[in-house]
mmCIF file of C-alpha atoms in Angstrom:
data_model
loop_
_atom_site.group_PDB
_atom_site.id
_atom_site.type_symbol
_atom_site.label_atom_id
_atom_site.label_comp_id
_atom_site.label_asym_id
_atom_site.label_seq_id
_atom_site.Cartn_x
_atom_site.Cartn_y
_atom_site.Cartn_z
ATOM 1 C CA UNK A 1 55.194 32.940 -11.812
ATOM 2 C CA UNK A 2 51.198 33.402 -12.004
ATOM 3 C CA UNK A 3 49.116 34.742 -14.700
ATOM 4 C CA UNK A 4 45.717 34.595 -16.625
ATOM 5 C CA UNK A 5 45.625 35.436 -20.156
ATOM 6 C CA UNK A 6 42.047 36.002 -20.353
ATOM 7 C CA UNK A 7 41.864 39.507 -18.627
ATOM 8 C CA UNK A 8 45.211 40.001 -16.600
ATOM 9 C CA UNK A 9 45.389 40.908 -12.663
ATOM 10 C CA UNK A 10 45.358 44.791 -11.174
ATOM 11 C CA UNK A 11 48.688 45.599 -11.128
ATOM 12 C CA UNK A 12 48.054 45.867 -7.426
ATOM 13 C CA UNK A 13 48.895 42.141 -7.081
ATOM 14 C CA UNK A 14 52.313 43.465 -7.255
ATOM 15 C CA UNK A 15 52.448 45.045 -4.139
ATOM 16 C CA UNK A 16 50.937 41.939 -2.366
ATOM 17 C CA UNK A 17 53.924 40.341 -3.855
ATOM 18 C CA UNK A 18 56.466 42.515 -2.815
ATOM 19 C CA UNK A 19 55.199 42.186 0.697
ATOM 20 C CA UNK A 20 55.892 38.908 1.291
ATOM 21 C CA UNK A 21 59.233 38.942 3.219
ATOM 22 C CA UNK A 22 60.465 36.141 1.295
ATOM 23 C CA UNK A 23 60.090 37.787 -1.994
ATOM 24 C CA UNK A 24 63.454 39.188 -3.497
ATOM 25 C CA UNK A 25 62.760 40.264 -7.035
ATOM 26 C CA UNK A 26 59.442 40.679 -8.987
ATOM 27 C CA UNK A 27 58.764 41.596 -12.606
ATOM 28 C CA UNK A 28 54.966 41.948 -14.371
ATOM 29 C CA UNK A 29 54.812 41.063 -17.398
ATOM 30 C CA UNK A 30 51.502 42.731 -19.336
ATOM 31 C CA UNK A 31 50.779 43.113 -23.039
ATOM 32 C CA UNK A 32 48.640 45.185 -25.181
ATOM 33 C CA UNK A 33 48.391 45.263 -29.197
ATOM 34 C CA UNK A 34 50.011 48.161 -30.543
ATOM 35 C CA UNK A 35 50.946 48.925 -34.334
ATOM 36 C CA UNK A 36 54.746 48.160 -35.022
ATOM 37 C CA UNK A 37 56.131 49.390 -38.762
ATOM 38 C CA UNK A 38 52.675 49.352 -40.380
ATOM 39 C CA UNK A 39 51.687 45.756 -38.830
ATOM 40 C CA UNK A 40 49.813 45.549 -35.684
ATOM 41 C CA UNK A 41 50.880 43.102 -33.263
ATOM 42 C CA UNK A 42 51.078 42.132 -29.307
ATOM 43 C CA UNK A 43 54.077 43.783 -27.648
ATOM 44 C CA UNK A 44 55.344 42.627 -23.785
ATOM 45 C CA UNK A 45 56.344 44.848 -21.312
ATOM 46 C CA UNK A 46 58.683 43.926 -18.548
ATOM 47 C CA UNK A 47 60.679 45.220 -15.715
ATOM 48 C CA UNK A 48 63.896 45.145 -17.652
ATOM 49 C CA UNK A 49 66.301 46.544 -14.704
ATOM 50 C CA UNK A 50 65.275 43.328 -13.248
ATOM 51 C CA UNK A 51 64.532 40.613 -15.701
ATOM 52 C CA UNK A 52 67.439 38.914 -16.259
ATOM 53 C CA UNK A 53 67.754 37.521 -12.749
ATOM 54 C CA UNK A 54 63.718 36.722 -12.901
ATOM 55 C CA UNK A 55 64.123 34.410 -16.367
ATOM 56 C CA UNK A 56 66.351 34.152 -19.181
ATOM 57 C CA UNK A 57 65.701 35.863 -22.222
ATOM 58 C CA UNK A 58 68.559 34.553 -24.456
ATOM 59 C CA UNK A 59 69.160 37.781 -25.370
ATOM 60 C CA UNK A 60 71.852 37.035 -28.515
ATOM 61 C CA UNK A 61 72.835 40.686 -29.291
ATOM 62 C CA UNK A 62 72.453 43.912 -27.127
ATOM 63 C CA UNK A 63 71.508 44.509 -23.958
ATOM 64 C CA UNK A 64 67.854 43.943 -21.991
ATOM 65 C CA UNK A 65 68.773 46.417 -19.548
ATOM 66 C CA UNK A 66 69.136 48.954 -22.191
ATOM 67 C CA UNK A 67 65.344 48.283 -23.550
ATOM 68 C CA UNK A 68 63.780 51.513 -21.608
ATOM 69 C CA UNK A 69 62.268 54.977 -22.648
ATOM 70 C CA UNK A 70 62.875 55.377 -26.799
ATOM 71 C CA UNK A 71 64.145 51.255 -26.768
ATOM 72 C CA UNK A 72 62.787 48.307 -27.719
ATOM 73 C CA UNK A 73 63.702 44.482 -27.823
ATOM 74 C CA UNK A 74 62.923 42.211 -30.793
ATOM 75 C CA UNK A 75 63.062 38.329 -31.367
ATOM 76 C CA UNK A 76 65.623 36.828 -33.513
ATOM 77 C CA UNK A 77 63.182 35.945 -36.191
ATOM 78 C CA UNK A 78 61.403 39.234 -36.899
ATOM 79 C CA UNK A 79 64.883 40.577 -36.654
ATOM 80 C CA UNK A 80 66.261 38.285 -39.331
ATOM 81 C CA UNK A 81 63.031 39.067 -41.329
ATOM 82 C CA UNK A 82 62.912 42.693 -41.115
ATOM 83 C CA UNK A 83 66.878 42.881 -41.696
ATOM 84 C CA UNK A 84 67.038 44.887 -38.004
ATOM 85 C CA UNK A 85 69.947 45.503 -36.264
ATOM 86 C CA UNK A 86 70.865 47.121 -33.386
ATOM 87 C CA UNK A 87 70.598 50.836 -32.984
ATOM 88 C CA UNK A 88 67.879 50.336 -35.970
ATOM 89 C CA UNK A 89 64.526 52.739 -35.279
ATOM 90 C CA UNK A 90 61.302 51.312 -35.799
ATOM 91 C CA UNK A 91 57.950 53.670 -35.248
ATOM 92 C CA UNK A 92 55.545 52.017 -32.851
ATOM 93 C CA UNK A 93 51.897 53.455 -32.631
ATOM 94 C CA UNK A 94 49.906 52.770 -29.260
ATOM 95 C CA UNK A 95 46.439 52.774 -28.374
ATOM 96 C CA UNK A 96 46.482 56.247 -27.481
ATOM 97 C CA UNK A 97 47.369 57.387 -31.121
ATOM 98 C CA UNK A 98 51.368 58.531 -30.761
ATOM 99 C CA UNK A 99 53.562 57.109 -33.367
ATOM 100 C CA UNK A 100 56.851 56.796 -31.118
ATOM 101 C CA UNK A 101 60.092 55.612 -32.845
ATOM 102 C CA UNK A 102 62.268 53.324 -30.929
ATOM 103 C CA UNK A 103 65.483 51.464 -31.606
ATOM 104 C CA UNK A 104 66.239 48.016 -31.169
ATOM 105 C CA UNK A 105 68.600 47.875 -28.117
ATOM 106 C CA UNK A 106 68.407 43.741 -27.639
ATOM 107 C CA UNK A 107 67.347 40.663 -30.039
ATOM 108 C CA UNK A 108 66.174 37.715 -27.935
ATOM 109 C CA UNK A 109 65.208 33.986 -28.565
ATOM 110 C CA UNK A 110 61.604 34.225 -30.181
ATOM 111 C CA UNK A 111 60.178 31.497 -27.989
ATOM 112 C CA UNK A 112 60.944 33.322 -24.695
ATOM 113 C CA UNK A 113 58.362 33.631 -22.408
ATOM 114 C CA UNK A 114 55.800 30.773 -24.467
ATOM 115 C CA UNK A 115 56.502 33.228 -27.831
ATOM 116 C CA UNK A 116 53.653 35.142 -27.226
ATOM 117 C CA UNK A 117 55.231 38.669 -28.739
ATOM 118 C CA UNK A 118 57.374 40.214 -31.200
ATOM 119 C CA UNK A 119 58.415 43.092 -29.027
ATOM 120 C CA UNK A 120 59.018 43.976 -25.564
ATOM 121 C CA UNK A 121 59.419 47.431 -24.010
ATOM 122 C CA UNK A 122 60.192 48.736 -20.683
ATOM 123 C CA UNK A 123 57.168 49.625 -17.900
ATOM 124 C CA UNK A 124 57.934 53.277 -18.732
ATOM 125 C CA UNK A 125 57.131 53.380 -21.996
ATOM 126 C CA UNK A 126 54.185 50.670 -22.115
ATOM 127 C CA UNK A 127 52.192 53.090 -18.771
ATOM 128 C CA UNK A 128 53.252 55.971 -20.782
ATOM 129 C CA UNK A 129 51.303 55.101 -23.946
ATOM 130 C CA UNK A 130 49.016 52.456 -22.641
ATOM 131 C CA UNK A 131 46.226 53.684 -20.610
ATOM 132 C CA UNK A 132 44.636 49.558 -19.193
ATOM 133 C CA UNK A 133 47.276 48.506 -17.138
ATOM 134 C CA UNK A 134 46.986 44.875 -16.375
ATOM 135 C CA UNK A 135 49.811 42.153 -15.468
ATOM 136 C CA UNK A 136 49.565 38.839 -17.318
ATOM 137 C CA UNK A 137 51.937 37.032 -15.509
ATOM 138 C CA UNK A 138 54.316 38.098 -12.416
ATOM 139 C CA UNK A 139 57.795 36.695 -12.187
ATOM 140 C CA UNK A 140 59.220 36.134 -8.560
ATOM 141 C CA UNK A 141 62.277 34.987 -7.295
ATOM 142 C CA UNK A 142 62.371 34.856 -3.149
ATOM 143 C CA UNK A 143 65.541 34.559 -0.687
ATOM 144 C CA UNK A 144 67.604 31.744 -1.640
ATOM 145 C CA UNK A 145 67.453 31.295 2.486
ATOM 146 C CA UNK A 146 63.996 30.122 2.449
ATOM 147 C CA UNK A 147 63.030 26.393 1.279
ATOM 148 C CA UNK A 148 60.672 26.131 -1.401
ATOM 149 C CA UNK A 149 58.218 24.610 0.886
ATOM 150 C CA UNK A 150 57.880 27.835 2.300
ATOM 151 C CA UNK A 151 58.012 29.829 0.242
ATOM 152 C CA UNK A 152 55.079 28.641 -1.507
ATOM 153 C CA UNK A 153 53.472 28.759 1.372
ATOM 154 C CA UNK A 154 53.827 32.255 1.936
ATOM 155 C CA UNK A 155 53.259 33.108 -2.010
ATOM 156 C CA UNK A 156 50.079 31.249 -1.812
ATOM 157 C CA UNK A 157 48.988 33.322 1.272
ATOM 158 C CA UNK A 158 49.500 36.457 -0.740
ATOM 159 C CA UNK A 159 47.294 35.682 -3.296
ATOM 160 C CA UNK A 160 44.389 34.107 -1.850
ATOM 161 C CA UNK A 161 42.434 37.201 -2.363
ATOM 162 C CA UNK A 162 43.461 36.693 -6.257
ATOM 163 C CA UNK A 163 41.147 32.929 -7.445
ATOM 164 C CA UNK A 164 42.166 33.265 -10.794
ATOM 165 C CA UNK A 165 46.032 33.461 -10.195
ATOM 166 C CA UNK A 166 47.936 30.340 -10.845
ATOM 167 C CA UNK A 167 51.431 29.981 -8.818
ATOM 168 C CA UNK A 168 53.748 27.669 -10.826
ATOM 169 C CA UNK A 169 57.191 27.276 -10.434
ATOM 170 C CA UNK A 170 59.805 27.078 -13.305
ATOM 171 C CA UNK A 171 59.296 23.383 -13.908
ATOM 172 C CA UNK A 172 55.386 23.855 -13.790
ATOM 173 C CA UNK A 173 55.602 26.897 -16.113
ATOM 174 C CA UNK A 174 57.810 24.937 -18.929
ATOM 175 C CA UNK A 175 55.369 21.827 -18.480
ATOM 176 C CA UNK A 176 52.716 24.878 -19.591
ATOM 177 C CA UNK A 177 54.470 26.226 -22.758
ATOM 178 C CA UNK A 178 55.403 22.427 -23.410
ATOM 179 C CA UNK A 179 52.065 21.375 -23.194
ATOM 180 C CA UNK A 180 50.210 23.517 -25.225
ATOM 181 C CA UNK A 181 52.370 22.514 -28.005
ATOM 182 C CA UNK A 182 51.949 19.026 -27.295
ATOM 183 C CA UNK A 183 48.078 19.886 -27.751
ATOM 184 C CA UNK A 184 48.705 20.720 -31.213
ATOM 185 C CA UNK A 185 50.865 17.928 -31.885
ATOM 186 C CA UNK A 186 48.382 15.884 -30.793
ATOM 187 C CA UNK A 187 45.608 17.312 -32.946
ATOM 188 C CA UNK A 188 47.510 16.857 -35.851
ATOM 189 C CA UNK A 189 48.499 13.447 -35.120
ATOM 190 C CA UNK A 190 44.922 13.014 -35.076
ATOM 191 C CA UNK A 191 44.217 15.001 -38.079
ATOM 192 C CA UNK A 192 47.019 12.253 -39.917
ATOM 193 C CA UNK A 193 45.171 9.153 -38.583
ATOM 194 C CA UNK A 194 42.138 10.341 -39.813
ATOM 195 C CA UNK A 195 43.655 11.293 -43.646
ATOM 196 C CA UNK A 196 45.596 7.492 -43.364
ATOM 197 C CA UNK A 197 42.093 6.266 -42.692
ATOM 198 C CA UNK A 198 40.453 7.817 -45.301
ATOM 199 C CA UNK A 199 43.154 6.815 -47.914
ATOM 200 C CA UNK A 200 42.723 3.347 -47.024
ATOM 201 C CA UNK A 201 39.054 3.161 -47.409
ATOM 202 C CA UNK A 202 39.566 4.811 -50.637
ATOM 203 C CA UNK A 203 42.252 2.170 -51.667
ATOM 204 C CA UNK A 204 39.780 -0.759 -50.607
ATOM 205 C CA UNK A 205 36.932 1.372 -52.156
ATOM 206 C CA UNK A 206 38.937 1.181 -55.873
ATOM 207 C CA UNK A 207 39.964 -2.295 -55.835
ATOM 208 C CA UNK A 208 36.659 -3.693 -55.268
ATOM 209 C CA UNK A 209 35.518 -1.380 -57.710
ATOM 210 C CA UNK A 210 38.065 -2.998 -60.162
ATOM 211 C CA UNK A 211 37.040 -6.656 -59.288
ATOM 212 C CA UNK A 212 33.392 -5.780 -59.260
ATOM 213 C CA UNK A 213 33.499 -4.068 -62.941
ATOM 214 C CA UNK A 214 35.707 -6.893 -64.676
ATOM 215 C CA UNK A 215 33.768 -9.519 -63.170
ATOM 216 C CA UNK A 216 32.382 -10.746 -66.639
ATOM 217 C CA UNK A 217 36.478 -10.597 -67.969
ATOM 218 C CA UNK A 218 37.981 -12.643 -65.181
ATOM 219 C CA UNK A 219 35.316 -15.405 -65.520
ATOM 220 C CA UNK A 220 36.050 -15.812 -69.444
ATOM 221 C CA UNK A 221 39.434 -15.900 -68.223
ATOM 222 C CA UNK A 222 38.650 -18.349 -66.034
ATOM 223 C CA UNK A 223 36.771 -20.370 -68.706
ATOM 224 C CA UNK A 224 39.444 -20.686 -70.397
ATOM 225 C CA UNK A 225 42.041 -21.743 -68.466
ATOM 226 C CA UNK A 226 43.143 -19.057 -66.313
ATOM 227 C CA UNK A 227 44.295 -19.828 -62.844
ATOM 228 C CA UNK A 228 43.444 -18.193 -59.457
#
């Protein structure tokens, strides 16, 4: 898997894929905003002929192979918060101004692929309605013949002439959705430390305040008999 979220790769860097011999399968994934039941949001497109053998969706109900032409796949969240079910039509409006209705062929897991959509479609409708075409990330399997050694080897030939592509394999791209969430955990551990901070100055603050202001009343207590 390689990608760049900052401006995507020609889709081009498919075909330099493809050639490498020990390639078996390959799927881009690209994205592009598009309005979805009134609400405008990012939707995925994805060789779904293919996908299931590239990484696993969780797809709970329906089919992924189904999600091509007038079809559409949506996560189990929006699905459960929408009320959608399958065979369900919801109007999608792309950058090129159609309003399109498609029906929900497959609900998946909603952090597939690092969560980063609502909705996928299939290539055919996303280059029929989307005039930029750029791939985000490419999925690759190669021949389960060749060692993985060499295989990155011969992956990391192909895309020499791409600098900003990023070859990771599954471990390395789970340590990459994994991570980024562990950035946020981290910056709201931080964001906790700081607030138990504060709350203990501001404890410390008010009891010396306290002392300080009855100063006068604890020495006449004192005077007159009071212990420590």
């Amino acid at each position: 898997e390689s990608g760049s979220w900052t401006q995507g790769f020609a889709t081009t860097i498919e075909d330099d894929l493809r050639a490498v011999p020990e390639v078996d399968l390959t799927s881009p994934l690209r994205s592009a905003p598009a309005e979805v039941d009134g609400s405008t949001t990012d939707v995925m497109a994805i060789d779904t002929t293919v996908i299931d053998q590239l990484y696993d969706l969780k797809v709970s109900r329906g089919s992924i192979t189904l999600v091509h032409g007038a079809a559409a796949a949506v996560t189990a969240d929006e699905a459960r918060a929408e009320g959608l079910s399958i065979g369900d039509q919801v109007p999608f409006r792309f950058a090129d101004g159609q309003t399109v209705p498609l029906t929900v062929q497959a609900v998946f897991d909603g952090n597939a692929i690092g969560g980063e959509a609502t909705w996928i479609v299939g290539l055919d409708t996303f280059e029929q309605h989307v005039a930029d075409q750029f791939d985000r990330r490419v999925f690759v399997t190669v021949d389960p013949g060749v060692t993985p050694a060499a295989a990155r080897d011969a992956l990391d030939a192909a895309l020499a002439e791409w600098p900003n592509a990023e070859l990771q394999d599954q471990a390395q791209f789970r340590e990459s959705i994994t991570g980024q969430i562990d950035e946020m955990l981290n910056m709201i551990y931080g964001l906790l430390a700081l607030a138990v901070v504060i709350a203990l100055i501001g404890i410390a603050n008010t009891l010396a305040l306290s002392v300080h202001e009855r100063t006068r009343e604890l020495g006449l207590l004192r005077a007159v008999g009071m212990h420590r």
